[in-house]
Coordinates of C-alpha atoms in Angstrom, one line a residue:
Chain A
G965 CA 113.9 94.6 69.2
Q966 CA 111.4 92.3 67.4
Q967 CA 108.4 91.4 69.4
L968 CA 105.3 89.2 68.9
N969 CA 102.2 90.6 70.6
Q970 CA 99.3 88.3 71.2
S971 CA 95.7 89.2 71.9
P972 CA 93.7 88.6 73.9
Q973 CA 96.0 88.0 76.9
S974 CA 93.4 85.6 78.3
M975 CA 89.9 84.5 77.7
F976 CA 87.2 82.5 79.3
I977 CA 84.8 80.7 77.0
Q978 CA 82.0 78.2 77.2
E979 CA 82.6 74.6 76.0
G980 CA 81.4 74.3 72.4
E981 CA 82.2 77.9 71.5
D982 CA 84.6 79.0 68.8
V983 CA 87.8 80.8 69.8
S984 CA 89.9 83.3 67.9
M985 CA 93.3 84.8 68.8
N986 CA 95.9 86.7 66.9
C987 CA 99.6 87.5 66.9
T988 CA 101.1 90.7 65.5
S989 CA 104.6 91.9 64.8
S990 CA 106.0 95.3 63.7
S991 CA 108.3 93.5 61.3
I992 CA 107.8 90.8 58.6
F993 CA 108.0 87.1 59.5
N994 CA 108.5 84.5 56.8
T995 CA 107.3 81.6 59.0
W996 CA 104.7 81.5 61.7
L997 CA 104.2 78.7 64.2
W998 CA 101.6 78.1 66.8
Y999 CA 102.3 76.2 70.0
K1000 CA 100.2 75.1 73.0
Q1001 CA 101.6 74.7 76.4
D1002 CA 99.9 72.8 79.2
P1003 CA 100.9 73.4 82.9
G1004 CA 104.2 71.8 83.8
E1005 CA 105.0 70.8 80.2
G1006 CA 106.9 72.2 77.3
P1007 CA 105.2 73.8 74.3
V1008 CA 103.8 71.5 71.6
L1009 CA 103.7 72.5 68.0
L1010 CA 100.2 72.8 66.6
I1011 CA 100.5 74.4 63.2
A1012 CA 103.3 75.8 61.0
L1013 CA 102.7 78.3 58.3
Y1014 CA 105.2 79.1 55.5
K1015 CA 103.4 81.3 52.9
A1016 CA 101.6 84.6 53.1
G1017 CA 97.9 84.0 52.9
E1018 CA 98.2 80.3 53.8
L1019 CA 95.4 78.7 55.7
T1020 CA 96.2 75.4 57.5
S1021 CA 94.0 73.2 59.6
N1022 CA 94.8 70.6 62.2
G1023 CA 91.6 69.0 63.4
R1024 CA 89.5 71.7 65.1
L1025 CA 92.4 74.2 64.8
T1026 CA 92.8 76.5 61.8
A1027 CA 95.6 79.1 61.4
Q1028 CA 96.2 81.7 58.8
F1029 CA 99.4 83.5 57.7
G1030 CA 98.5 87.2 57.3
I1031 CA 99.0 88.6 53.8
T1032 CA 101.1 91.5 55.2
R1033 CA 103.4 88.8 56.8
K1034 CA 103.1 90.8 60.0
D1035 CA 100.3 88.8 61.6
S1036 CA 98.8 85.4 62.1
F1037 CA 95.5 84.1 63.4
L1038 CA 94.5 80.9 65.2
N1039 CA 90.9 79.7 65.5
I1040 CA 89.7 76.8 67.5
S1041 CA 86.2 75.5 66.7
A1042 CA 83.8 73.9 69.2
S1043 CA 86.1 74.2 72.1
I1044 CA 86.4 71.4 74.7
P1045 CA 87.9 71.4 78.2
S1046 CA 91.2 70.0 77.1
D1047 CA 91.8 73.1 75.0
V1048 CA 92.7 74.8 78.2
G1049 CA 96.3 76.1 78.2
I1050 CA 98.5 78.8 76.9
Y1051 CA 98.8 79.4 73.1
F1052 CA 102.0 80.9 71.8
C1053 CA 102.8 82.2 68.3
A1054 CA 106.5 82.0 67.4
G1055 CA 108.8 82.5 64.5
P1056 CA 112.4 83.0 63.3
G1057 CA 113.1 86.7 63.8
T1058 CA 115.9 88.5 62.1
Y1059 CA 118.5 87.4 64.6
K1060 CA 116.9 84.8 66.8
Y1061 CA 113.8 82.7 67.4
I1062 CA 111.0 84.7 69.1
F1063 CA 107.9 83.6 71.1
G1064 CA 104.9 85.7 71.6
T1065 CA 103.4 86.9 74.9
G1066 CA 100.8 84.1 74.9
T1067 CA 97.0 83.8 75.1
R1068 CA 95.7 81.9 78.1
L1069 CA 92.6 80.0 77.3
K1070 CA 90.2 78.8 80.0
V1071 CA 87.2 76.7 79.0
L1072 CA 84.1 76.6 81.2
A1073 CA 82.3 73.3 81.0
Chain B
E663 CA 110.2 58.2 68.3
A664 CA 111.5 59.3 71.7
G665 CA 111.0 62.9 72.6
V666 CA 113.4 65.5 74.0
A667 CA 114.6 64.4 77.5
Q668 CA 115.5 66.8 80.2
S669 CA 116.7 66.4 83.8
P670 CA 116.2 67.1 86.5
R671 CA 112.5 68.2 86.4
Y672 CA 112.8 70.3 89.5
K673 CA 115.6 71.9 91.3
I674 CA 115.7 74.2 94.4
I675 CA 119.0 75.9 95.3
E676 CA 120.1 78.9 97.3
K677 CA 121.4 82.1 95.6
R678 CA 125.1 82.0 94.8
Q679 CA 125.0 78.2 94.4
S680 CA 125.6 76.4 91.1
V681 CA 123.3 74.3 89.1
A682 CA 123.4 72.3 85.8
F683 CA 120.6 71.1 83.5
W684 CA 120.9 68.3 81.0
C685 CA 119.1 67.8 77.7
N686 CA 119.1 65.0 75.2
P687 CA 117.4 66.0 71.9
I688 CA 115.4 63.9 69.5
S689 CA 117.8 61.5 67.6
G690 CA 119.1 63.0 64.4
H691 CA 118.1 66.6 65.3
A692 CA 121.1 68.8 64.5
T693 CA 119.8 72.0 66.1
L694 CA 119.3 72.4 69.9
Y695 CA 117.9 75.3 71.8
W696 CA 117.8 76.4 75.4
Y697 CA 115.1 78.7 76.5
Q698 CA 114.3 80.5 79.8
Q699 CA 110.6 80.9 80.6
I700 CA 109.7 83.1 83.5
L701 CA 106.3 82.6 85.0
G702 CA 103.6 84.3 82.9
Q703 CA 105.9 85.0 79.9
G704 CA 106.8 83.3 76.6
P705 CA 110.0 81.3 76.3
K706 CA 113.1 83.4 75.7
L707 CA 115.9 81.9 73.6
L708 CA 119.2 81.7 75.6
I709 CA 121.3 79.8 73.1
Q710 CA 121.0 77.9 69.9
F711 CA 123.4 75.2 68.7
Q712 CA 123.8 73.6 65.3
N713 CA 125.6 70.3 65.8
N714 CA 128.3 71.4 68.3
G715 CA 128.6 75.0 67.2
V716 CA 126.8 78.0 68.6
V717 CA 124.5 79.8 66.2
D718 CA 123.2 82.4 68.6
D719 CA 123.9 83.2 72.3
S720 CA 123.0 86.9 72.2
Q721 CA 120.6 86.6 75.1
L722 CA 122.7 84.3 77.3
P723 CA 124.1 86.1 80.4
K724 CA 127.6 85.0 79.9
D725 CA 128.9 86.2 83.2
R726 CA 127.0 83.4 84.9
F727 CA 125.5 81.1 82.3
S728 CA 127.3 78.7 80.1
A729 CA 126.3 75.9 77.8
E730 CA 128.0 73.2 75.8
R731 CA 127.2 70.5 73.3
L732 CA 130.5 68.8 73.0
K733 CA 129.6 65.8 70.7
G734 CA 126.7 67.5 68.9
V735 CA 124.1 65.4 70.7
D736 CA 123.2 66.1 74.3
S737 CA 123.8 69.4 76.0
T738 CA 124.3 70.9 79.4
L739 CA 123.3 74.4 80.7
K740 CA 125.0 75.7 83.8
I741 CA 124.4 78.7 86.0
Q742 CA 127.1 79.8 88.4
P743 CA 126.4 81.6 90.6
A744 CA 122.6 81.6 90.6
K745 CA 120.6 84.8 91.4
L746 CA 117.0 85.1 92.6
E747 CA 115.9 86.3 89.2
D748 CA 117.1 83.0 87.6
S749 CA 114.0 81.3 89.0
A750 CA 112.3 80.1 85.9
V751 CA 111.6 77.0 83.8
Y752 CA 114.5 76.1 81.5
L753 CA 113.3 74.5 78.3
C754 CA 115.3 72.5 75.8
A755 CA 114.1 72.0 72.3
S756 CA 115.4 70.5 69.1
S757 CA 114.7 70.6 65.4
S758 CA 116.0 69.0 62.3
L759 CA 117.9 70.5 59.4
A760 CA 115.7 69.0 56.8
G761 CA 113.6 71.4 54.8
R762 CA 110.8 73.2 56.6
G763 CA 111.5 71.1 59.7
V764 CA 114.3 73.5 60.6
H765 CA 111.7 75.8 62.2
E766 CA 109.5 73.2 63.8
Q767 CA 110.8 72.8 67.3
F768 CA 110.1 69.9 69.7
F769 CA 110.3 70.7 73.4
G770 CA 111.2 68.8 76.4
P771 CA 109.2 69.0 79.7
G772 CA 111.5 71.6 81.2
T773 CA 113.4 72.0 84.4
R774 CA 111.7 74.2 87.0
L775 CA 114.4 76.1 88.9
T776 CA 113.7 77.9 92.2
V777 CA 116.4 80.1 93.7
L778 CA 115.9 81.0 97.3

């Protein structure tokens, strides 16, 4: 079945550093969404992408819709401690909505 | 605007018991989703409603799980009987039918279920 694979699985970074993570699929997606989940809470939508090649920013976050439509990237600039959490990519698959495997981000102050 | 409400937040039961979860979506959102999130994994869609009709329930274990959204607003998810492997967080989300918003889901805080 369709899957969304995220890398890295987890990462430790120093406060102030930039972060990059990606999400790949074996099949085409027409919409990519990025969510963040804090411990004990539900995911919160960060950015939605609707067009191949699209680059969208939300504050210090920037996401890109890959031109092959099989991948997407999320960058966080100048990380701060509250960026800690799990980042998920997601999208409407052929038959059902799918979430990725997640990237766990830990920021060292 | 009020967010997605879920209750209870936590539930501990013994295997073979029954449990029910409740969700109230954002006002006006026609689409409602129930997800199961096992520790360390991404959410897995169990069932999707549009108004009071089922859009997808292909991953719902129908021998023990059931869900309803009778009036097209709030929804309940039931497990009967529960198994140890049902221990997870159950997330409810909703989205609108308007344009691109159809894909932008808003989640509740979830119900953490522990089956002993």
